[in-house]
Every structure is written in C-alpha cells, then in structure tokens.
C-alpha cells in the first residue's frame, strides 16, 4: 500500500472544508464495452451481491457480463443526451449549485467535489480534489436519502479505502441517511403539489423506490423501513388519505424475492381495478436517469 506524500505542502496553507457528494455512477458511454466495464465494477461489489465470491465470479463473468451489457446499452442509448449521461450531468449541476450556496453563506474556503461509487469521476478522484485543496475537514454526503448497505454502506467502504492511504487524515463526517429530514420531505411535497396544480390530481400516488433483496431486509438493513417513513411523511404533508397512496419497489434483479409490492405488478392490478390515472414519484433518487 502506497502512502501519499505531499512534498510540495506548506504548513502555512489555509485549511479548507470539503464536501464530497457521492452518487451511484454511470458508464462512460452507451456502448456494450462501456457497460461491461461499469457493470463489472458495480456487480463485483460484495455489498451489492452477497454471495460466495467464487460462485459469483463464475456467474458474473460467465453469464451476466456476456449478455447484460448489450441489453443495458440499448436502454442507455434511449436516455443519453448530447452532454452525456443524465445522472452525471444532473449530479454535476447539483455539485456546482451547492458550491455557489456554500460560497454565499459560509466564511472561509470551502470546496465541493463529486465522486461516483462506480465509474467516473471516481470517489478517489473526488477526494483527491479535496486533498489538493488542503481539506482538513470533509463532509461525505451520499445522495441516497434512505440507507442501504448496498449503496450507502458501499460508499463508506470506498471512502475509507482511499483515506487509509493518506498521510494526514482529515476530520471526516459521514451522513448515512436523510430520509426524514424536514427540508427533504418539504421539497418532495412541494414538487408534487406544483405538478398537481397544473395537471390535476390522480386516483392514486405511488412512491416507487429501488428494491433490494428481501434477505437484506431480514438481515437487518433499515432501507425498507426508511422508504416507508419517507412516503408516510410526504403523504401527511399532502394530507392524503391512506387509500390514495402506496409504497412500491422497482428494478428487481434475478429470481430471488425482493421487497414487495413490485411496481410493475401493482400498476397492472390498479389498471384491472379500473383506476384511470396513477402518478409515480421516485423519492430514493436525488439525481437519476
């Protein structure tokens, strides 16, 4: 392991406060080759796939990475923009907006950086920006409102893997969740209100969160509970009756049971029940495709 030295460092340098925003990540291009690199890094994370490493290695490299990259590339091509991946461009815009806010409201040098758990710019690159800026205090903010080991926990792992190679460790604060923060709840409620003021109200509102395997929940992951609390608080802000809203989960992978009810199954059932309009909000993503 290499310890970073800073031979050009001067001890009179003014210390900086750093903020590292973390998002999941994105491939560099909507191509099968780029998706293979991205998915290879993502799905190799033991936080994401809690299986014996030897078995998962054969499944990942023998099956998934031979089939899934081509299919995923077609999906990314549908949402790719001239500026690149929406997740990356939105995250960059958020980072730049936060820099303007801290510059206007706080005294002393502050630097905001962005790092992706998988792909580019990496968490290591974001932390290096802060190190070069002489950040002696760093706030780590994963853009995941609800905690899950597969996302938030994995971000913590990546940060500590980098910091263990720094000679002079900064003071670090890690925000693990903000699922019930009043400002977050108000922002969601106001977004919904503004939309309904123009488009009218639906028969039902679905809060659709990214799913995780049910066994993660049974093992103690708080994600399921925090998703429900977020939805419950927003519904209360909107003064919605219980029958007017529901929590569902999307994007399951593989054959095992994930958190239920599933978004697609629920939509089918609501259609058969005669509902004419259903609105969906995804409160688990601060920036997404």
Short mmCIF file of C-alpha atoms in Angstrom, two decimals:
data_model
loop_
_atom_site.label_atom_id
_atom_site.label_comp_id
_atom_site.label_asym_id
_atom_site.label_seq_id
_atom_site.Cartn_x
_atom_site.Cartn_y
_atom_site.Cartn_z
CA UNK A 1 0.00 0.00 0.00
CA UNK A 2 1.34 3.44 -1.00
CA UNK A 3 1.02 6.35 1.41
CA UNK A 4 0.54 9.64 -0.43
CA UNK A 5 3.26 12.17 0.29
CA UNK A 6 2.84 15.89 -0.28
CA UNK A 7 6.36 17.12 -0.79
CA UNK A 8 5.10 20.50 -2.04
CA UNK A 9 2.91 21.02 1.04
CA UNK A 10 3.49 24.17 3.09
CA UNK A 11 2.34 24.17 6.70
CA UNK A 12 1.14 27.75 6.36
CA UNK A 13 -1.58 26.68 3.90
CA UNK A 14 -5.07 27.79 4.88
CA UNK A 15 -7.22 24.74 5.72
CA UNK A 16 -10.31 24.08 3.64
CA UNK A 17 -13.63 22.44 4.46
CA UNK A 18 -14.55 19.88 1.82
CA UNK A 19 -17.89 18.38 0.82
CA UNK A 20 -17.90 15.19 -1.23
CA UNK A 21 -21.17 14.35 -2.96
CA UNK A 22 -21.45 10.69 -3.92
CA UNK A 23 -23.80 9.12 -6.43
CA UNK A 24 -24.01 5.59 -7.79
CA UNK A 25 -22.34 6.18 -11.13
CA UNK A 26 -22.78 5.72 -14.84
CA UNK A 27 -20.96 4.14 -17.78
CA UNK A 28 -18.71 6.43 -19.81
CA UNK A 29 -20.72 5.80 -22.97
CA UNK A 30 -23.92 3.99 -24.00
CA UNK A 31 -21.98 1.09 -25.54
CA UNK A 32 -21.66 -2.57 -24.69
CA UNK A 33 -17.94 -2.18 -23.96
CA UNK A 34 -18.52 0.72 -21.55
CA UNK A 35 -21.41 -1.10 -19.89
CA UNK A 36 -19.24 -4.19 -19.45
CA UNK A 37 -16.64 -2.14 -17.54
CA UNK A 38 -19.26 -0.37 -15.46
CA UNK A 39 -21.31 -3.45 -14.61
CA UNK A 40 -18.16 -5.43 -13.91
CA UNK A 41 -17.19 -2.91 -11.22
CA UNK A 42 -20.73 -2.49 -9.90
CA UNK A 43 -21.72 -6.14 -9.67
CA UNK A 44 -18.36 -7.24 -8.28
CA UNK A 45 -19.01 -5.20 -5.13
CA UNK A 46 -19.62 -7.66 -2.25
CA UNK A 47 -22.06 -5.16 -0.75
CA UNK A 48 -24.23 -5.43 -3.87
CA UNK A 49 -24.14 -9.20 -4.31
CA UNK A 50 -23.82 -11.03 -1.01
CA UNK A 51 -22.85 -14.42 -2.40
CA UNK A 52 -19.74 -16.58 -2.03
CA UNK A 53 -17.13 -14.80 -4.12
CA UNK A 54 -16.02 -17.86 -6.07
CA UNK A 55 -19.58 -18.69 -7.13
CA UNK A 56 -20.50 -15.12 -8.01
CA UNK A 57 -17.31 -14.70 -10.06
CA UNK A 58 -18.36 -17.54 -12.37
CA UNK A 59 -21.93 -16.20 -12.66
CA UNK A 60 -20.79 -12.63 -13.29
CA UNK A 61 -18.05 -13.35 -15.82
CA UNK A 62 -19.51 -16.50 -17.33
CA UNK A 63 -23.09 -15.31 -17.84
CA UNK A 64 -24.04 -11.76 -16.85
CA UNK A 65 -21.20 -9.80 -18.45
CA UNK A 66 -21.63 -11.80 -21.64
CA UNK A 67 -25.33 -10.93 -22.01
CA UNK A 68 -26.40 -7.89 -19.97
CA UNK A 69 -24.05 -5.16 -21.36
CA UNK A 70 -25.61 -5.26 -24.83
CA UNK A 71 -29.13 -5.06 -23.42
CA UNK A 72 -28.25 -2.30 -20.96
CA UNK A 73 -26.51 -0.28 -23.69
CA UNK A 74 -29.78 -0.13 -25.66
CA UNK A 75 -31.56 1.31 -22.62
CA UNK A 76 -28.83 3.89 -22.01
CA UNK A 77 -28.95 4.96 -25.66
CA UNK A 78 -32.60 5.94 -25.18
CA UNK A 79 -31.84 8.42 -22.39
CA UNK A 80 -28.31 9.57 -23.36
CA UNK A 81 -28.01 13.29 -24.15
CA UNK A 82 -25.54 15.45 -26.04
CA UNK A 83 -23.93 16.24 -22.68
CA UNK A 84 -23.72 12.57 -21.72
CA UNK A 85 -25.41 10.55 -19.02
CA UNK A 86 -28.29 12.37 -17.28
CA UNK A 87 -27.19 11.00 -13.91
CA UNK A 88 -23.74 12.51 -14.35
CA UNK A 89 -24.84 15.87 -15.74
CA UNK A 90 -27.53 16.32 -13.07
CA UNK A 91 -25.07 15.36 -10.31
CA UNK A 92 -22.52 17.83 -11.69
CA UNK A 93 -25.16 20.57 -11.76
CA UNK A 94 -26.08 19.81 -8.16
CA UNK A 95 -22.42 19.97 -7.15
CA UNK A 96 -21.96 23.33 -8.85
CA UNK A 97 -25.16 24.70 -7.30
CA UNK A 98 -24.07 23.60 -3.83
CA UNK A 99 -20.69 25.29 -4.34
CA UNK A 100 -22.48 28.59 -5.02
CA UNK A 101 -24.60 28.18 -1.89
CA UNK A 102 -21.69 27.49 0.45
CA UNK A 103 -19.66 30.31 -1.09
CA UNK A 104 -22.51 32.71 -0.37
CA UNK A 105 -23.34 31.56 3.16
CA UNK A 106 -20.12 30.45 4.83
CA UNK A 107 -16.93 32.23 5.79
CA UNK A 108 -13.66 30.53 4.92
CA UNK A 109 -12.63 28.35 1.97
CA UNK A 110 -14.98 25.50 1.10
CA UNK A 111 -14.72 23.09 -1.80
CA UNK A 112 -17.42 20.82 -3.20
CA UNK A 113 -16.38 17.74 -5.16
CA UNK A 114 -18.27 14.91 -6.83
CA UNK A 115 -17.42 11.23 -6.81
CA UNK A 116 -19.21 8.22 -8.27
CA UNK A 117 -19.15 4.89 -6.48
CA UNK A 118 -18.72 3.16 -9.82
CA UNK A 119 -17.33 4.71 -12.99
CA UNK A 120 -16.09 8.27 -13.41
CA UNK A 121 -15.39 10.63 -11.75
CA UNK A 122 -14.44 8.17 -9.04
CA UNK A 123 -14.64 8.68 -5.29
CA UNK A 124 -10.85 8.57 -5.25
CA UNK A 125 -10.73 11.43 -7.80
CA UNK A 126 -13.21 13.50 -5.80
CA UNK A 127 -11.29 13.02 -2.57
CA UNK A 128 -8.05 13.87 -4.33
CA UNK A 129 -9.55 17.21 -5.40
CA UNK A 130 -10.30 17.93 -1.77
CA UNK A 131 -6.85 16.80 -0.65
CA UNK A 132 -5.20 19.09 -3.19
CA UNK A 133 -7.35 21.91 -1.80
CA UNK A 134 -5.95 21.18 1.70
CA UNK A 135 -9.28 19.98 3.07
CA UNK A 136 -8.78 19.35 6.79
CA UNK A 137 -12.47 18.66 7.40
CA UNK A 138 -14.57 16.66 4.94
CA UNK A 139 -18.31 16.06 4.92
CA UNK A 140 -19.25 12.91 2.99
CA UNK A 141 -22.80 13.07 1.57
CA UNK A 142 -24.02 10.07 -0.44
CA UNK A 143 -27.05 11.19 -2.43
CA UNK A 144 -29.14 8.30 -1.09
CA UNK A 145 -31.90 9.57 1.22
CA UNK A 146 -32.65 6.08 2.57
CA UNK A 147 -29.78 4.00 3.97
CA UNK A 148 -28.97 0.65 2.41
CA UNK A 149 -25.82 -1.38 2.86
CA UNK A 150 -25.62 -1.94 -0.89
CA UNK A 151 -25.45 1.80 -1.65
CA UNK A 152 -24.62 3.92 1.41
CA UNK A 153 -22.54 1.23 3.09
CA UNK A 154 -20.62 0.61 -0.11
CA UNK A 155 -19.86 4.34 -0.40
CA UNK A 156 -18.39 4.30 3.10
CA UNK A 157 -16.19 1.35 2.12
CA UNK A 158 -14.89 3.21 -0.93
CA UNK A 159 -14.13 6.38 1.05
CA UNK A 160 -12.18 4.53 3.74
CA UNK A 161 -10.27 2.54 1.13
CA UNK A 162 -8.94 5.86 -0.19
CA UNK A 163 -8.32 7.57 3.14
CA UNK A 164 -6.25 4.73 4.53
CA UNK A 165 -3.55 5.76 2.04
CA UNK A 166 -3.44 9.42 3.14
CA UNK A 167 -0.60 10.53 5.36
CA UNK A 168 -2.58 13.24 7.17
CA UNK A 169 -6.18 12.18 7.76
CA UNK A 170 -8.82 14.92 7.83
CA UNK A 171 -11.71 15.12 10.26
CA UNK A 172 -14.49 13.22 8.50
CA UNK A 173 -18.24 13.26 8.97
CA UNK A 174 -20.34 10.76 7.05
CA UNK A 175 -24.06 11.36 6.51
CA UNK A 176 -25.66 7.93 6.29
CA UNK A 177 -29.24 8.98 5.51
CA UNK A 178 -31.67 11.90 5.40
CA UNK A 179 -34.92 10.06 4.71
CA UNK A 180 -36.92 12.03 7.30
CA UNK A 181 -35.23 15.43 7.21
CA UNK A 182 -37.95 18.12 7.15
CA UNK A 183 -36.38 20.04 4.24
CA UNK A 184 -36.23 16.87 2.13
CA UNK A 185 -39.84 16.00 2.93
CA UNK A 186 -41.00 19.55 2.15
CA UNK A 187 -39.12 19.50 -1.17
CA UNK A 188 -40.85 16.29 -2.24
CA UNK A 189 -44.26 17.53 -1.14
CA UNK A 190 -43.83 20.88 -2.92
CA UNK A 191 -42.73 19.13 -6.11
CA UNK A 192 -45.89 17.03 -6.07
CA UNK A 193 -48.13 20.00 -5.22
CA UNK A 194 -46.68 22.08 -8.05
CA UNK A 195 -47.27 19.27 -10.52
CA UNK A 196 -50.83 18.64 -9.35
CA UNK A 197 -51.66 22.35 -9.50
CA UNK A 198 -51.03 22.19 -13.26
CA UNK A 199 -52.05 18.64 -14.12
CA UNK A 200 -54.75 17.83 -11.59
CA UNK A 201 -54.72 15.04 -9.04
CA UNK A 202 -54.53 11.30 -9.78
CA UNK A 203 -56.62 8.42 -8.49
CA UNK A 204 -53.55 7.19 -6.63
CA UNK A 205 -49.94 8.21 -5.93
CA UNK A 206 -47.24 5.55 -5.92
CA UNK A 207 -43.95 6.09 -4.10
CA UNK A 208 -41.63 3.84 -6.08
CA UNK A 209 -38.25 3.02 -4.53
CA UNK A 210 -35.42 0.92 -5.91
CA UNK A 211 -35.76 -2.57 -4.49
CA UNK A 212 -33.30 -4.72 -2.58
CA UNK A 213 -33.43 -8.49 -1.97
CA UNK A 214 -35.80 -9.39 0.85
CA UNK A 215 -32.98 -11.26 2.62
CA UNK A 216 -31.11 -7.95 3.03
CA UNK A 217 -34.12 -6.62 4.96
CA UNK A 218 -34.32 -9.78 7.06
CA UNK A 219 -30.61 -9.43 7.83
CA UNK A 220 -31.24 -6.01 9.42
CA UNK A 221 -30.98 -3.46 6.61
CA UNK A 222 -33.19 -0.43 7.54
CA UNK A 223 -33.87 0.56 3.93
CA UNK A 224 -37.42 -0.82 3.77
CA UNK A 225 -38.45 0.99 6.96
CA UNK A 226 -36.89 4.29 5.87
CA UNK A 227 -38.63 4.15 2.48
CA UNK A 228 -41.98 3.73 4.21
CA UNK A 229 -41.25 6.56 6.62
CA UNK A 230 -40.36 8.93 3.78
CA UNK A 231 -43.61 8.12 1.98
CA UNK A 232 -45.67 8.40 5.15
CA UNK A 233 -44.25 11.84 5.98
CA UNK A 234 -44.81 13.15 2.45
CA UNK A 235 -48.34 11.77 2.39
CA UNK A 236 -49.01 13.57 5.68
CA UNK A 237 -47.70 16.84 4.22
CA UNK A 238 -50.08 16.37 1.29
CA UNK A 239 -52.94 15.40 3.62
CA UNK A 240 -53.54 12.26 1.59
CA UNK A 241 -55.94 9.59 2.77
CA UNK A 242 -54.42 6.14 3.20
CA UNK A 243 -56.17 4.68 0.16
CA UNK A 244 -54.76 7.45 -2.06
CA UNK A 245 -51.10 6.44 -1.84
CA UNK A 246 -48.91 3.33 -1.71
CA UNK A 247 -45.24 2.32 -1.45
CA UNK A 248 -43.89 0.02 -4.18
CA UNK A 249 -40.46 -1.23 -5.27
CA UNK A 250 -38.89 -1.40 -8.72
CA UNK A 251 -35.85 -2.80 -10.56
CA UNK A 252 -35.55 -6.28 -9.10
CA UNK A 253 -32.80 -8.49 -10.50
CA UNK A 254 -32.53 -12.28 -10.59
CA UNK A 255 -35.00 -14.88 -9.40
CA UNK A 256 -34.99 -14.42 -5.63
CA UNK A 257 -37.69 -12.46 -3.81
CA UNK A 258 -37.12 -8.71 -3.46
CA UNK A 259 -39.04 -6.13 -1.45
CA UNK A 260 -42.72 -6.12 -2.32
CA UNK A 261 -45.10 -5.00 -3.67
CA UNK A 262 -43.44 -4.71 -7.08
CA UNK A 263 -44.12 -1.56 -9.07
CA UNK A 264 -44.99 -3.30 -12.35
CA UNK A 265 -47.32 -5.84 -10.70
CA UNK A 266 -49.06 -3.06 -8.78
CA UNK A 267 -49.66 -0.98 -11.91
CA UNK A 268 -51.22 -3.98 -13.63
CA UNK A 269 -53.50 -4.60 -10.66
CA UNK A 270 -54.55 -0.95 -10.44
CA UNK A 271 -55.40 -0.92 -14.12
CA UNK A 272 -57.55 -4.02 -13.74
CA UNK A 273 -59.24 -2.35 -10.76
CA UNK A 274 -60.38 0.46 -13.05
CA UNK A 275 -58.15 3.33 -11.94
CA UNK A 276 -57.80 5.84 -14.75
CA UNK A 277 -54.71 7.72 -13.59
CA UNK A 278 -51.76 6.82 -11.37
CA UNK A 279 -48.87 9.20 -10.62
CA UNK A 280 -45.45 7.85 -9.62
CA UNK A 281 -42.65 9.62 -7.75
CA UNK A 282 -39.23 8.07 -7.04
CA UNK A 283 -38.04 9.72 -3.79
CA UNK A 284 -34.97 7.48 -3.47
CA UNK A 285 -33.04 9.30 -6.21
CA UNK A 286 -31.59 12.77 -5.75
CA UNK A 287 -30.30 12.55 -9.33
CA UNK A 288 -31.09 9.75 -11.73
CA UNK A 289 -31.65 8.79 -15.35
#
